[in-house]
mmCIF file with all atom_site columns, C-alpha atoms in Angstrom:
data_model
loop_
_atom_site.group_PDB
_atom_site.id
_atom_site.type_symbol
_atom_site.label_atom_id
_atom_site.label_alt_id
_atom_site.label_comp_id
_atom_site.label_asym_id
_atom_site.label_entity_id
_atom_site.label_seq_id
_atom_site.pdbx_PDB_ins_code
_atom_site.Cartn_x
_atom_site.Cartn_y
_atom_site.Cartn_z
_atom_site.occupancy
_atom_site.B_iso_or_equiv
_atom_site.pdbx_formal_charge
_atom_site.auth_seq_id
_atom_site.auth_comp_id
_atom_site.auth_asym_id
_atom_site.auth_atom_id
_atom_site.pdbx_PDB_model_num
ATOM 1   C CA . CYS A 1 1   ? 93.158  63.083 134.008 1.00 90.00 ? 521 CYS A CA 1
ATOM 2   C CA . MET A 1 2   ? 89.861  64.261 135.075 1.00 92.00 ? 522 MET A CA 1
ATOM 3   C CA . LEU A 1 3   ? 86.960  62.663 133.123 1.00 92.00 ? 523 LEU A CA 1
ATOM 4   C CA . SER A 1 4   ? 84.986  65.965 133.264 1.00 92.00 ? 524 SER A CA 1
ATOM 5   C CA . SER A 1 5   ? 87.638  67.729 131.313 1.00 93.00 ? 525 SER A CA 1
ATOM 6   C CA . ILE A 1 6   ? 87.329  65.135 128.394 1.00 94.00 ? 526 ILE A CA 1
ATOM 7   C CA . ALA A 1 7   ? 83.631  64.604 128.533 1.00 94.00 ? 527 ALA A CA 1
ATOM 8   C CA . SER A 1 8   ? 82.651  68.282 128.850 1.00 95.00 ? 528 SER A CA 1
ATOM 9   C CA . ALA A 1 9   ? 84.811  69.368 126.094 1.00 96.00 ? 529 ALA A CA 1
ATOM 10  C CA . SER A 1 10  ? 83.783  66.401 123.872 1.00 96.00 ? 530 SER A CA 1
ATOM 11  C CA . ASP A 1 11  ? 80.121  66.978 124.447 1.00 97.00 ? 531 ASP A CA 1
ATOM 12  C CA . ALA A 1 12  ? 80.494  70.741 123.728 1.00 97.00 ? 532 ALA A CA 1
ATOM 13  C CA . LEU A 1 13  ? 82.015  70.152 120.400 1.00 97.00 ? 533 LEU A CA 1
ATOM 14  C CA . ARG A 1 14  ? 79.498  67.393 119.512 1.00 97.00 ? 534 ARG A CA 1
ATOM 15  C CA . ILE A 1 15  ? 76.565  69.608 120.357 1.00 97.00 ? 535 ILE A CA 1
ATOM 16  C CA . ALA A 1 16  ? 78.067  72.364 118.420 1.00 97.00 ? 536 ALA A CA 1
ATOM 17  C CA . GLN A 1 17  ? 78.604  70.224 115.388 1.00 97.00 ? 537 GLN A CA 1
ATOM 18  C CA . THR A 1 18  ? 75.021  68.876 115.471 1.00 97.00 ? 538 THR A CA 1
ATOM 19  C CA . LEU A 1 19  ? 73.430  72.394 115.790 1.00 97.00 ? 539 LEU A CA 1
ATOM 20  C CA . SER A 1 20  ? 75.804  73.625 112.791 1.00 97.00 ? 540 SER A CA 1
ATOM 21  C CA . ASP A 1 21  ? 74.666  70.686 110.559 1.00 96.00 ? 541 ASP A CA 1
ATOM 22  C CA . ILE A 1 22  ? 71.023  71.491 111.375 1.00 96.00 ? 542 ILE A CA 1
ATOM 23  C CA . ARG A 1 23  ? 71.365  75.205 110.760 1.00 95.00 ? 543 ARG A CA 1
ATOM 24  C CA . HIS A 1 24  ? 73.737  74.857 107.684 1.00 94.00 ? 544 HIS A CA 1
ATOM 25  C CA . PRO A 1 25  ? 73.635  71.295 106.092 1.00 94.00 ? 545 PRO A CA 1
ATOM 26  C CA . ASN A 1 26  ? 76.812  70.850 104.098 1.00 92.00 ? 546 ASN A CA 1
ATOM 27  C CA . GLY A 1 27  ? 78.350  73.801 105.739 1.00 92.00 ? 547 GLY A CA 1
ATOM 28  C CA . GLY A 1 28  ? 81.684  72.399 105.996 1.00 92.00 ? 548 GLY A CA 1
ATOM 29  C CA . LEU A 1 29  ? 82.312  72.960 109.818 1.00 95.00 ? 549 LEU A CA 1
ATOM 30  C CA . ARG A 1 30  ? 84.038  69.929 111.333 1.00 95.00 ? 550 ARG A CA 1
ATOM 31  C CA . LEU A 1 31  ? 84.390  69.684 115.048 1.00 96.00 ? 551 LEU A CA 1
ATOM 32  C CA . GLU A 1 32  ? 85.603  66.532 116.578 1.00 93.00 ? 552 GLU A CA 1
ATOM 33  C CA . THR A 1 33  ? 87.450  64.995 119.436 1.00 94.00 ? 553 THR A CA 1
ATOM 34  C CA . VAL A 1 34  ? 90.359  62.764 119.427 1.00 93.00 ? 554 VAL A CA 1
ATOM 35  C CA . VAL A 1 35  ? 91.785  61.456 122.700 1.00 93.00 ? 555 VAL A CA 1
ATOM 36  C CA . PHE A 1 36  ? 95.335  60.499 122.697 1.00 94.00 ? 556 PHE A CA 1
ATOM 37  C CA . GLY A 1 37  ? 98.257  60.118 125.019 1.00 93.00 ? 557 GLY A CA 1
ATOM 38  C CA . ALA A 1 38  ? 101.861 61.310 124.623 1.00 94.00 ? 558 ALA A CA 1
ATOM 39  C CA . ARG A 1 39  ? 103.186 57.659 125.487 1.00 93.00 ? 559 ARG A CA 1
ATOM 40  C CA . GLY A 1 40  ? 101.517 55.810 122.719 1.00 91.00 ? 560 GLY A CA 1
ATOM 41  C CA . GLN A 1 41  ? 99.156  54.104 125.256 1.00 93.00 ? 561 GLN A CA 1
ATOM 42  C CA . GLU A 1 42  ? 95.852  52.637 123.751 1.00 94.00 ? 562 GLU A CA 1
ATOM 43  C CA . ARG A 1 43  ? 93.959  53.249 127.152 1.00 95.00 ? 563 ARG A CA 1
ATOM 44  C CA . ILE A 1 44  ? 93.953  55.781 129.896 1.00 92.00 ? 564 ILE A CA 1
ATOM 45  C CA . ARG A 1 45  ? 92.404  55.641 133.386 1.00 92.00 ? 565 ARG A CA 1
ATOM 46  C CA . THR A 1 46  ? 90.401  58.716 134.372 1.00 93.00 ? 566 THR A CA 1
ATOM 47  C CA . SER A 1 47  ? 90.235  60.198 137.785 1.00 91.00 ? 567 SER A CA 1
ATOM 48  C CA . VAL A 1 48  ? 87.087  58.349 138.580 1.00 93.00 ? 568 VAL A CA 1
ATOM 49  C CA . GLY A 1 49  ? 88.668  54.957 137.653 1.00 93.00 ? 569 GLY A CA 1
ATOM 50  C CA . LEU A 1 50  ? 86.765  54.539 134.277 1.00 94.00 ? 570 LEU A CA 1
ATOM 51  C CA . GLU A 1 51  ? 89.088  53.613 131.543 1.00 94.00 ? 571 GLU A CA 1
ATOM 52  C CA . LEU A 1 52  ? 89.068  55.214 128.060 1.00 93.00 ? 572 LEU A CA 1
ATOM 53  C CA . GLY A 1 53  ? 90.154  52.998 125.177 1.00 94.00 ? 573 GLY A CA 1
ATOM 54  C CA . GLY A 1 54  ? 90.754  53.288 121.603 1.00 90.00 ? 574 GLY A CA 1
ATOM 55  C CA . LEU A 1 55  ? 93.268  56.030 121.981 1.00 92.00 ? 575 LEU A CA 1
ATOM 56  C CA . GLN A 1 56  ? 95.237  56.724 118.784 1.00 84.00 ? 576 GLN A CA 1
ATOM 57  C CA . PRO A 1 57  ? 98.458  58.625 117.807 1.00 85.00 ? 577 PRO A CA 1
ATOM 58  C CA . PRO A 1 58  ? 98.050  62.334 117.706 1.00 87.00 ? 578 PRO A CA 1
ATOM 59  C CA . PRO A 1 59  ? 96.392  63.301 114.222 1.00 88.00 ? 579 PRO A CA 1
ATOM 60  C CA . ASP A 1 60  ? 98.442  65.223 111.745 1.00 90.00 ? 580 ASP A CA 1
ATOM 61  C CA . ASP A 1 61  ? 95.701  67.572 111.206 1.00 92.00 ? 581 ASP A CA 1
ATOM 62  C CA . ILE A 1 62  ? 95.096  68.673 114.922 1.00 94.00 ? 582 ILE A CA 1
ATOM 63  C CA . ASP A 1 63  ? 94.150  72.368 115.288 1.00 95.00 ? 583 ASP A CA 1
ATOM 64  C CA . LEU A 1 64  ? 93.937  72.496 119.193 1.00 96.00 ? 584 LEU A CA 1
ATOM 65  C CA . LEU A 1 65  ? 95.390  70.368 121.932 1.00 97.00 ? 585 LEU A CA 1
ATOM 66  C CA . LEU A 1 66  ? 93.441  70.693 125.116 1.00 97.00 ? 586 LEU A CA 1
ATOM 67  C CA . LEU A 1 67  ? 95.239  69.666 128.315 1.00 96.00 ? 587 LEU A CA 1
ATOM 68  C CA . PRO A 1 68  ? 92.589  68.175 130.651 1.00 94.00 ? 588 PRO A CA 1
ATOM 69  C CA . GLY A 1 69  ? 92.726  68.768 134.451 1.00 93.00 ? 589 GLY A CA 1
ATOM 70  C CA . VAL A 1 70  ? 95.119  66.477 136.322 1.00 93.00 ? 590 VAL A CA 1
ATOM 71  C CA . MET A 1 71  ? 93.695  64.787 139.476 1.00 92.00 ? 591 MET A CA 1
ATOM 72  C CA . HIS A 1 72  ? 95.674  65.527 142.630 1.00 94.00 ? 592 HIS A CA 1
ATOM 73  C CA . HIS A 1 73  ? 95.145  65.734 146.309 1.00 95.00 ? 593 HIS A CA 1
ATOM 74  C CA . SER A 1 74  ? 97.282  68.945 146.873 1.00 96.00 ? 594 SER A CA 1
ATOM 75  C CA . PRO A 1 75  ? 99.373  71.491 145.031 1.00 96.00 ? 595 PRO A CA 1
ATOM 76  C CA . GLN A 1 76  ? 102.462 69.500 146.001 1.00 97.00 ? 596 GLN A CA 1
ATOM 77  C CA . ASP A 1 77  ? 100.968 66.333 144.742 1.00 97.00 ? 597 ASP A CA 1
ATOM 78  C CA . LEU A 1 78  ? 100.044 68.071 141.428 1.00 97.00 ? 598 LEU A CA 1
ATOM 79  C CA . ILE A 1 79  ? 103.614 69.394 140.935 1.00 97.00 ? 599 ILE A CA 1
ATOM 80  C CA . GLY A 1 80  ? 105.092 66.144 141.692 1.00 96.00 ? 600 GLY A CA 1
ATOM 81  C CA . ARG A 1 81  ? 102.772 64.388 139.142 1.00 95.00 ? 601 ARG A CA 1
ATOM 82  C CA . ILE A 1 82  ? 103.623 66.968 136.405 1.00 95.00 ? 602 ILE A CA 1
ATOM 83  C CA . ALA A 1 83  ? 107.395 66.657 137.168 1.00 93.00 ? 603 ALA A CA 1
ATOM 84  C CA . THR A 1 84  ? 107.188 62.952 136.044 1.00 95.00 ? 604 THR A CA 1
ATOM 85  C CA . MET A 1 85  ? 105.383 63.848 132.671 1.00 97.00 ? 605 MET A CA 1
ATOM 86  C CA . GLN A 1 86  ? 108.433 64.256 130.451 1.00 97.00 ? 606 GLN A CA 1
ATOM 87  C CA . PRO A 1 87  ? 106.821 62.770 127.361 1.00 96.00 ? 607 PRO A CA 1
ATOM 88  C CA . GLU A 1 88  ? 103.844 64.918 127.635 1.00 96.00 ? 608 GLU A CA 1
ATOM 89  C CA . LEU A 1 89  ? 106.052 68.065 127.902 1.00 97.00 ? 609 LEU A CA 1
ATOM 90  C CA . GLU A 1 90  ? 107.890 66.964 124.826 1.00 97.00 ? 610 GLU A CA 1
ATOM 91  C CA . LEU A 1 91  ? 104.809 66.539 122.898 1.00 96.00 ? 611 LEU A CA 1
ATOM 92  C CA . LEU A 1 92  ? 103.512 70.056 123.980 1.00 97.00 ? 612 LEU A CA 1
ATOM 93  C CA . ARG A 1 93  ? 106.659 71.549 122.873 1.00 98.00 ? 613 ARG A CA 1
ATOM 94  C CA . ALA A 1 94  ? 106.599 69.714 119.541 1.00 96.00 ? 614 ALA A CA 1
ATOM 95  C CA . MET A 1 95  ? 102.982 70.519 119.000 1.00 97.00 ? 615 MET A CA 1
ATOM 96  C CA . HIS A 1 96  ? 103.658 74.172 119.662 1.00 97.00 ? 616 HIS A CA 1
ATOM 97  C CA . LEU A 1 97  ? 106.529 74.234 117.171 1.00 97.00 ? 617 LEU A CA 1
ATOM 98  C CA . ARG A 1 98  ? 104.146 72.790 114.547 1.00 96.00 ? 618 ARG A CA 1
ATOM 99  C CA . GLY A 1 99  ? 101.790 75.648 115.236 1.00 96.00 ? 619 GLY A CA 1
ATOM 100 C CA . VAL A 1 100 ? 99.103  73.741 117.029 1.00 97.00 ? 620 VAL A CA 1
ATOM 101 C CA . GLN A 1 101 ? 97.232  75.900 119.545 1.00 97.00 ? 621 GLN A CA 1
ATOM 102 C CA . LEU A 1 102 ? 97.325  74.738 122.947 1.00 98.00 ? 622 LEU A CA 1
ATOM 103 C CA . ALA A 1 103 ? 95.039  75.094 125.971 1.00 98.00 ? 623 ALA A CA 1
ATOM 104 C CA . GLY A 1 104 ? 95.144  74.054 129.438 1.00 96.00 ? 624 GLY A CA 1
ATOM 105 C CA . SER A 1 105 ? 92.161  73.527 131.678 1.00 94.00 ? 625 SER A CA 1
ATOM 106 C CA . CYS A 1 106 ? 92.276  73.882 135.446 1.00 92.00 ? 626 CYS A CA 1
ATOM 107 C CA . SER A 1 107 ? 95.225  72.024 136.747 1.00 93.00 ? 627 SER A CA 1
ATOM 108 C CA . GLY A 1 108 ? 96.256  71.332 133.210 1.00 94.00 ? 628 GLY A CA 1
ATOM 109 C CA . SER A 1 109 ? 97.478  74.902 133.029 1.00 96.00 ? 629 SER A CA 1
ATOM 110 C CA . PHE A 1 110 ? 100.355 73.635 135.294 1.00 97.00 ? 630 PHE A CA 1
ATOM 111 C CA . LEU A 1 111 ? 101.440 71.230 132.584 1.00 97.00 ? 631 LEU A CA 1
ATOM 112 C CA . LEU A 1 112 ? 101.441 74.017 130.143 1.00 97.00 ? 632 LEU A CA 1
ATOM 113 C CA . ALA A 1 113 ? 103.424 76.138 132.539 1.00 98.00 ? 633 ALA A CA 1
ATOM 114 C CA . GLU A 1 114 ? 105.861 73.335 133.379 1.00 98.00 ? 634 GLU A CA 1
ATOM 115 C CA . SER A 1 115 ? 106.637 73.249 129.478 1.00 98.00 ? 635 SER A CA 1
ATOM 116 C CA . GLY A 1 116 ? 107.975 76.752 129.715 1.00 98.00 ? 636 GLY A CA 1
ATOM 117 C CA . LEU A 1 117 ? 105.785 77.899 126.913 1.00 98.00 ? 637 LEU A CA 1
ATOM 118 C CA . LEU A 1 118 ? 103.697 80.134 129.233 1.00 98.00 ? 638 LEU A CA 1
ATOM 119 C CA . ASP A 1 119 ? 106.812 82.092 130.300 1.00 98.00 ? 639 ASP A CA 1
ATOM 120 C CA . GLY A 1 120 ? 106.348 85.797 129.675 1.00 98.00 ? 640 GLY A CA 1
ATOM 121 C CA . HIS A 1 121 ? 102.613 85.295 128.969 1.00 98.00 ? 641 HIS A CA 1
ATOM 122 C CA . ARG A 1 122 ? 99.322  85.798 130.989 1.00 98.00 ? 642 ARG A CA 1
ATOM 123 C CA . ALA A 1 123 ? 97.467  82.767 132.172 1.00 98.00 ? 643 ALA A CA 1
ATOM 124 C CA . THR A 1 124 ? 95.005  81.504 134.674 1.00 98.00 ? 644 THR A CA 1
ATOM 125 C CA . CYS A 1 125 ? 94.462  78.269 136.764 1.00 96.00 ? 645 CYS A CA 1
ATOM 126 C CA . SER A 1 126 ? 92.067  77.273 139.509 1.00 93.00 ? 646 SER A CA 1
ATOM 127 C CA . TRP A 1 127 ? 92.051  79.960 142.131 1.00 92.00 ? 647 TRP A CA 1
ATOM 128 C CA . TRP A 1 128 ? 92.901  77.624 145.006 1.00 94.00 ? 648 TRP A CA 1
ATOM 129 C CA . LEU A 1 129 ? 96.211  76.540 143.071 1.00 96.00 ? 649 LEU A CA 1
ATOM 130 C CA . ALA A 1 130 ? 97.219  80.215 142.474 1.00 97.00 ? 650 ALA A CA 1
ATOM 131 C CA . THR A 1 131 ? 99.737  80.479 145.261 1.00 97.00 ? 651 THR A CA 1
ATOM 132 C CA . ALA A 1 132 ? 101.480 77.207 144.107 1.00 97.00 ? 652 ALA A CA 1
ATOM 133 C CA . PHE A 1 133 ? 101.300 78.302 140.559 1.00 98.00 ? 653 PHE A CA 1
ATOM 134 C CA . ARG A 1 134 ? 102.968 81.734 141.310 1.00 98.00 ? 654 ARG A CA 1
ATOM 135 C CA . ASP A 1 135 ? 105.643 80.112 143.318 1.00 98.00 ? 655 ASP A CA 1
ATOM 136 C CA . ARG A 1 136 ? 106.454 77.514 140.733 1.00 98.00 ? 656 ARG A CA 1
ATOM 137 C CA . TYR A 1 137 ? 106.161 79.629 137.633 1.00 98.00 ? 657 TYR A CA 1
ATOM 138 C CA . PRO A 1 138 ? 107.236 83.126 138.413 1.00 98.00 ? 658 PRO A CA 1
ATOM 139 C CA . ASP A 1 139 ? 107.676 84.053 134.669 1.00 98.00 ? 659 ASP A CA 1
ATOM 140 C CA . VAL A 1 140 ? 104.076 83.575 134.067 1.00 98.00 ? 660 VAL A CA 1
ATOM 141 C CA . ARG A 1 141 ? 101.682 86.512 134.847 1.00 98.00 ? 661 ARG A CA 1
ATOM 142 C CA . LEU A 1 142 ? 98.835  84.647 136.618 1.00 98.00 ? 662 LEU A CA 1
ATOM 143 C CA . GLU A 1 143 ? 95.433  86.173 136.470 1.00 97.00 ? 663 GLU A CA 1
ATOM 144 C CA . ALA A 1 144 ? 93.815  83.729 138.998 1.00 95.00 ? 664 ALA A CA 1
ATOM 145 C CA . ASP A 1 145 ? 90.355  85.682 138.928 1.00 95.00 ? 665 ASP A CA 1
ATOM 146 C CA . ALA A 1 146 ? 90.002  85.059 135.228 1.00 96.00 ? 666 ALA A CA 1
ATOM 147 C CA . MET A 1 147 ? 87.807  82.435 133.798 1.00 96.00 ? 667 MET A CA 1
ATOM 148 C CA . VAL A 1 148 ? 89.771  82.180 130.472 1.00 98.00 ? 668 VAL A CA 1
ATOM 149 C CA . VAL A 1 149 ? 92.943  83.893 129.425 1.00 98.00 ? 669 VAL A CA 1
ATOM 150 C CA . GLU A 1 150 ? 94.463  83.812 125.827 1.00 98.00 ? 670 GLU A CA 1
ATOM 151 C CA . ASP A 1 151 ? 97.918  85.283 125.461 1.00 98.00 ? 671 ASP A CA 1
ATOM 152 C CA . GLY A 1 152 ? 100.309 84.578 122.657 1.00 94.00 ? 672 GLY A CA 1
ATOM 153 C CA . GLY A 1 153 ? 98.141  81.910 121.028 1.00 93.00 ? 673 GLY A CA 1
ATOM 154 C CA . LEU A 1 154 ? 97.954  80.060 124.326 1.00 98.00 ? 674 LEU A CA 1
ATOM 155 C CA . LEU A 1 155 ? 94.722  79.552 126.198 1.00 98.00 ? 675 LEU A CA 1
ATOM 156 C CA . THR A 1 156 ? 94.247  78.742 129.925 1.00 98.00 ? 676 THR A CA 1
ATOM 157 C CA . ALA A 1 157 ? 90.909  78.113 131.705 1.00 97.00 ? 677 ALA A CA 1
ATOM 158 C CA . GLY A 1 158 ? 90.488  78.505 135.531 1.00 95.00 ? 678 GLY A CA 1
ATOM 159 C CA . GLY A 1 159 ? 88.588  75.955 137.590 1.00 85.00 ? 679 GLY A CA 1
ATOM 160 C CA . ALA A 1 160 ? 86.912  72.987 136.011 1.00 74.00 ? 680 ALA A CA 1
ATOM 161 C CA . CYS A 1 161 ? 83.678  74.932 135.231 1.00 87.00 ? 681 CYS A CA 1
ATOM 162 C CA . SER A 1 162 ? 85.723  77.481 133.383 1.00 94.00 ? 682 SER A CA 1
ATOM 163 C CA . LEU A 1 163 ? 86.252  74.813 130.812 1.00 95.00 ? 683 LEU A CA 1
ATOM 164 C CA . GLN A 1 164 ? 82.787  75.584 129.417 1.00 96.00 ? 684 GLN A CA 1
ATOM 165 C CA . SER A 1 165 ? 83.619  79.253 128.913 1.00 96.00 ? 685 SER A CA 1
ATOM 166 C CA . LEU A 1 166 ? 86.820  78.198 127.013 1.00 97.00 ? 686 LEU A CA 1
ATOM 167 C CA . MET A 1 167 ? 84.730  75.949 124.966 1.00 97.00 ? 687 MET A CA 1
ATOM 168 C CA . MET A 1 168 ? 82.117  78.500 124.016 1.00 97.00 ? 688 MET A CA 1
ATOM 169 C CA . LYS A 1 169 ? 85.058  80.914 123.042 1.00 96.00 ? 689 LYS A CA 1
ATOM 170 C CA . LEU A 1 170 ? 86.597  78.350 120.690 1.00 97.00 ? 690 LEU A CA 1
ATOM 171 C CA . ILE A 1 171 ? 83.355  77.233 119.196 1.00 97.00 ? 691 ILE A CA 1
ATOM 172 C CA . GLY A 1 172 ? 82.360  80.854 118.566 1.00 97.00 ? 692 GLY A CA 1
ATOM 173 C CA . ARG A 1 173 ? 85.742  81.513 116.936 1.00 95.00 ? 693 ARG A CA 1
ATOM 174 C CA . VAL A 1 174 ? 85.320  78.697 114.424 1.00 95.00 ? 694 VAL A CA 1
ATOM 175 C CA . GLY A 1 175 ? 81.557  78.432 114.008 1.00 96.00 ? 695 GLY A CA 1
ATOM 176 C CA . GLY A 1 176 ? 80.364  82.002 114.705 1.00 95.00 ? 696 GLY A CA 1
ATOM 177 C CA . GLU A 1 177 ? 79.066  83.638 117.845 1.00 94.00 ? 697 GLU A CA 1
ATOM 178 C CA . GLU A 1 178 ? 75.505  82.578 117.086 1.00 93.00 ? 698 GLU A CA 1
ATOM 179 C CA . LEU A 1 179 ? 76.565  78.994 117.311 1.00 94.00 ? 699 LEU A CA 1
#
């Protein structure tokens, strides 16, 4: 996974939680990040070679599952990597059935599309992957120029920097637009 996807989302939530606590002590807002893997692993290696440890099983009270970007060298490499992610696809489908909101960031949108859950919905991905996305997932209405797309309770963010727009949308939804 791309380290920036995890770090950027986690930092945005931590900052929002700190600001909320300053503005409204004991306000009850709880924003936190839990990093986990679908394969029960305790560690993951990120795209820059750093390892993240202390992974736990998915929490029972998860509100949103954010799929980080998947590091790749070409659209074909990305599709090949995603094709081997059966445990991740099964977890996505199970979480969706439980009512957990799902979001894909950048190339993580491919994993969400591969699950079949985006079929019949609008979505976005990084602009340079748009042709490969359209070819592989013709049942998804791709809006490659959009930063963030929400349709049917599923969220997708375009390129890596679009993740911040997605995080602001999510934080505003639970903590209010002023936050």
